[in-house]
Amino acid sequence: MSSLQAFIVAAQLAERRRDAARRNLTDVQGARAAAQGQLDQLEGYALETQTRWGAAVGRVLQPEVLHHHTQFLGRLEHAAGLQVRVVQGQDQRVAGARQALLQAELRLASLRKVLELRQAELARQQQRREQKQTDERAALRRQGAGRFHPDEQEP
């Protein structure tokens, strides 16, 4: 396998890896959005529950009901805290996936540049070979034409 062919294969592989990194980033961003959606739901529900109970301030509540309400809000806050950590973890995964995509894109760009330079060099070499052959043919024609002039007699 020529080195040019090896670079073509390497560029194709780098392109597939870049595409896989892009798909992974999309997947991770989707998971992050889902985690954020769950956090928003938890916070919204906690706010709604607190607002509902806040409207009941003027009412007399049984101590057990108040205790259960406080426990429930505590659980909601705990769940929201856990979900915040999940979102933070997803943020880290998104950052890692972005970095991996960037690295894959840089690798692909460098391979394409090397491939472009090699192809240009091969084209220059081919052009020099063709020019050399053309020059040699022209020199042979001149030599051949100089030897056999029908007007001249040989000594």
mmCIF file of C-alpha atoms in Angstrom:
data_model
loop_
_atom_site.group_PDB
_atom_site.id
_atom_site.type_symbol
_atom_site.label_atom_id
_atom_site.label_comp_id
_atom_site.label_asym_id
_atom_site.label_seq_id
_atom_site.Cartn_x
_atom_site.Cartn_y
_atom_site.Cartn_z
ATOM 1 C CA MET A 1 0.000 0.000 0.000
ATOM 2 C CA SER A 2 1.465 3.343 -0.987
ATOM 3 C CA SER A 3 1.903 6.030 1.616
ATOM 4 C CA LEU A 4 -0.717 8.121 -0.190
ATOM 5 C CA GLN A 5 -3.202 5.264 0.039
ATOM 6 C CA ALA A 6 -2.341 4.870 3.723
ATOM 7 C CA PHE A 7 -3.123 8.549 4.303
ATOM 8 C CA ILE A 8 -6.411 8.202 2.428
ATOM 9 C CA VAL A 9 -7.396 5.268 4.648
ATOM 10 C CA ALA A 10 -6.266 7.165 7.763
ATOM 11 C CA ALA A 11 -8.325 10.204 6.719
ATOM 12 C CA GLN A 12 -11.378 8.017 6.132
ATOM 13 C CA LEU A 13 -10.945 6.445 9.559
ATOM 14 C CA ALA A 14 -10.492 9.873 11.151
ATOM 15 C CA GLU A 15 -13.666 11.040 9.421
ATOM 16 C CA ARG A 16 -15.625 8.084 10.820
ATOM 17 C CA ARG A 17 -14.237 8.789 14.287
ATOM 18 C CA ARG A 18 -15.165 12.460 13.973
ATOM 19 C CA ASP A 19 -18.700 11.499 12.940
ATOM 20 C CA ALA A 20 -18.940 9.115 15.903
ATOM 21 C CA ALA A 21 -17.707 11.862 18.243
ATOM 22 C CA ARG A 22 -20.328 14.224 16.812
ATOM 23 C CA ARG A 23 -23.087 11.633 17.367
ATOM 24 C CA ASN A 24 -21.824 11.052 20.907
ATOM 25 C CA LEU A 25 -21.915 14.791 21.621
ATOM 26 C CA THR A 26 -25.497 14.949 20.356
ATOM 27 C CA ASP A 27 -26.460 11.997 22.566
ATOM 28 C CA VAL A 28 -24.778 13.481 25.633
ATOM 29 C CA GLN A 29 -26.416 16.856 25.013
ATOM 30 C CA GLY A 30 -29.781 15.077 24.819
ATOM 31 C CA ALA A 31 -29.125 13.305 28.121
ATOM 32 C CA ARG A 32 -28.115 16.618 29.683
ATOM 33 C CA ALA A 33 -31.311 18.269 28.416
ATOM 34 C CA ALA A 34 -33.382 15.401 29.847
ATOM 35 C CA ALA A 35 -31.640 15.723 33.223
ATOM 36 C CA GLN A 36 -32.241 19.478 33.202
ATOM 37 C CA GLY A 37 -35.890 18.847 32.329
ATOM 38 C CA GLN A 38 -36.257 16.557 35.325
ATOM 39 C CA LEU A 39 -34.625 19.149 37.560
ATOM 40 C CA ASP A 40 -36.963 21.833 36.238
ATOM 41 C CA GLN A 41 -39.947 19.569 36.944
ATOM 42 C CA LEU A 42 -38.799 18.899 40.497
ATOM 43 C CA GLU A 43 -38.174 22.564 41.195
ATOM 44 C CA GLY A 44 -41.482 23.540 39.597
ATOM 45 C CA TYR A 45 -43.380 20.974 41.632
ATOM 46 C CA ALA A 46 -41.661 22.089 44.838
ATOM 47 C CA LEU A 47 -42.505 25.719 44.085
ATOM 48 C CA GLU A 48 -46.111 24.818 43.263
ATOM 49 C CA THR A 49 -46.444 22.811 46.477
ATOM 50 C CA GLN A 50 -44.903 25.588 48.545
ATOM 51 C CA THR A 51 -47.209 28.146 46.922
ATOM 52 C CA ARG A 52 -50.252 25.985 47.626
ATOM 53 C CA TRP A 53 -49.275 25.594 51.251
ATOM 54 C CA GLY A 54 -48.380 29.250 51.508
ATOM 55 C CA ALA A 55 -51.965 30.119 50.575
ATOM 56 C CA ALA A 56 -53.145 28.058 53.546
ATOM 57 C CA VAL A 57 -51.274 30.194 56.085
ATOM 58 C CA GLY A 58 -54.458 31.602 57.553
ATOM 59 C CA ARG A 59 -55.838 28.117 58.172
ATOM 60 C CA VAL A 60 -55.195 26.101 61.264
ATOM 61 C CA LEU A 61 -53.295 22.949 60.348
ATOM 62 C CA GLN A 62 -52.950 19.772 62.294
ATOM 63 C CA PRO A 63 -49.372 19.245 63.506
ATOM 64 C CA GLU A 64 -49.220 15.882 61.702
ATOM 65 C CA VAL A 65 -50.214 17.481 58.387
ATOM 66 C CA LEU A 66 -47.650 20.230 58.835
ATOM 67 C CA HIS A 67 -45.013 17.625 59.729
ATOM 68 C CA HIS A 68 -45.806 15.557 56.609
ATOM 69 C CA HIS A 69 -45.726 18.681 54.456
ATOM 70 C CA THR A 70 -42.330 19.649 55.837
ATOM 71 C CA GLN A 71 -41.000 16.131 55.271
ATOM 72 C CA PHE A 72 -42.374 16.094 51.736
ATOM 73 C CA LEU A 73 -40.737 19.420 50.889
ATOM 74 C CA GLY A 74 -37.490 18.139 52.407
ATOM 75 C CA ARG A 75 -37.629 15.080 50.152
ATOM 76 C CA LEU A 76 -38.344 17.258 47.130
ATOM 77 C CA GLU A 77 -35.384 19.485 47.982
ATOM 78 C CA HIS A 78 -33.182 16.420 48.459
ATOM 79 C CA ALA A 79 -34.289 14.992 45.105
ATOM 80 C CA ALA A 80 -33.633 18.358 43.448
ATOM 81 C CA GLY A 81 -30.171 18.448 45.036
ATOM 82 C CA LEU A 82 -29.411 14.988 43.671
ATOM 83 C CA GLN A 83 -30.689 16.045 40.265
ATOM 84 C CA VAL A 84 -28.442 19.131 40.341
ATOM 85 C CA ARG A 85 -25.485 16.756 40.713
ATOM 86 C CA VAL A 86 -26.780 14.661 37.827
ATOM 87 C CA VAL A 87 -26.980 17.796 35.662
ATOM 88 C CA GLN A 88 -23.459 18.776 36.710
ATOM 89 C CA GLY A 89 -22.237 15.303 35.762
ATOM 90 C CA GLN A 90 -23.954 15.653 32.405
ATOM 91 C CA ASP A 91 -22.297 19.058 31.956
ATOM 92 C CA GLN A 92 -18.927 17.373 32.462
ATOM 93 C CA ARG A 93 -19.830 14.662 29.963
ATOM 94 C CA VAL A 94 -20.879 17.318 27.426
ATOM 95 C CA ALA A 95 -17.580 19.148 27.939
ATOM 96 C CA GLY A 96 -15.663 15.894 27.471
ATOM 97 C CA ALA A 97 -17.629 15.023 24.344
ATOM 98 C CA ARG A 98 -17.006 18.515 22.940
ATOM 99 C CA GLN A 99 -13.292 18.125 23.595
ATOM 100 C CA ALA A 100 -13.267 14.697 21.945
ATOM 101 C CA LEU A 101 -15.060 16.119 18.905
ATOM 102 C CA LEU A 102 -12.582 18.983 18.705
ATOM 103 C CA GLN A 103 -9.655 16.557 18.855
ATOM 104 C CA ALA A 104 -11.219 14.370 16.158
ATOM 105 C CA GLU A 105 -11.814 17.393 13.924
ATOM 106 C CA LEU A 106 -8.219 18.582 14.400
ATOM 107 C CA ARG A 107 -6.877 15.118 13.591
ATOM 108 C CA LEU A 108 -9.005 14.924 10.456
ATOM 109 C CA ALA A 109 -7.961 18.409 9.343
ATOM 110 C CA SER A 110 -4.272 17.612 9.813
ATOM 111 C CA LEU A 111 -4.568 14.335 7.904
ATOM 112 C CA ARG A 112 -6.406 16.083 5.077
ATOM 113 C CA LYS A 113 -3.682 18.743 4.934
ATOM 114 C CA VAL A 114 -0.916 16.136 4.793
ATOM 115 C CA LEU A 115 -2.867 14.247 2.138
ATOM 116 C CA GLU A 116 -3.291 17.439 0.117
ATOM 117 C CA LEU A 117 0.451 18.178 0.356
ATOM 118 C CA ARG A 118 1.374 14.630 -0.664
ATOM 119 C CA GLN A 119 -0.993 14.724 -3.628
ATOM 120 C CA ALA A 120 0.472 18.060 -4.721
ATOM 121 C CA GLU A 121 3.998 16.648 -4.414
ATOM 122 C CA LEU A 122 3.046 13.573 -6.434
ATOM 123 C CA ALA A 123 1.505 15.811 -9.091
ATOM 124 C CA ARG A 124 4.724 17.884 -9.232
ATOM 125 C CA GLN A 125 6.814 14.719 -9.543
ATOM 126 C CA GLN A 126 4.588 13.437 -12.330
ATOM 127 C CA GLN A 127 4.801 16.784 -14.111
ATOM 128 C CA ARG A 128 8.625 16.739 -13.841
ATOM 129 C CA ARG A 129 8.737 13.189 -15.245
ATOM 130 C CA GLU A 130 6.510 14.161 -18.139
ATOM 131 C CA GLN A 131 8.593 17.289 -18.805
ATOM 132 C CA LYS A 132 11.782 15.236 -18.697
ATOM 133 C CA GLN A 133 10.333 12.750 -21.188
ATOM 134 C CA THR A 134 9.203 15.575 -23.452
ATOM 135 C CA ASP A 135 12.654 17.183 -23.271
ATOM 136 C CA GLU A 136 14.357 13.851 -24.014
ATOM 137 C CA ARG A 137 12.106 13.233 -27.028
ATOM 138 C CA ALA A 138 12.790 16.733 -28.323
ATOM 139 C CA ALA A 139 16.549 16.253 -27.850
ATOM 140 C CA LEU A 140 16.407 12.932 -29.683
ATOM 141 C CA ARG A 141 14.503 14.546 -32.544
ATOM 142 C CA ARG A 142 17.085 17.334 -32.764
ATOM 143 C CA GLN A 143 19.933 14.841 -32.723
ATOM 144 C CA GLY A 144 18.224 12.686 -35.300
ATOM 145 C CA ALA A 145 17.378 15.644 -37.480
ATOM 146 C CA GLY A 146 20.955 16.963 -37.282
ATOM 147 C CA ARG A 147 22.524 13.675 -38.432
ATOM 148 C CA PHE A 148 20.511 12.904 -41.497
ATOM 149 C CA HIS A 149 20.019 15.941 -43.658
ATOM 150 C CA PRO A 150 19.251 14.835 -47.187
ATOM 151 C CA ASP A 151 21.009 17.939 -48.551
ATOM 152 C CA GLU A 152 24.298 17.066 -46.942
ATOM 153 C CA GLN A 153 26.620 14.361 -48.161
ATOM 154 C CA GLU A 154 28.485 12.155 -45.890
ATOM 155 C CA PRO A 155 32.304 12.281 -46.154
#
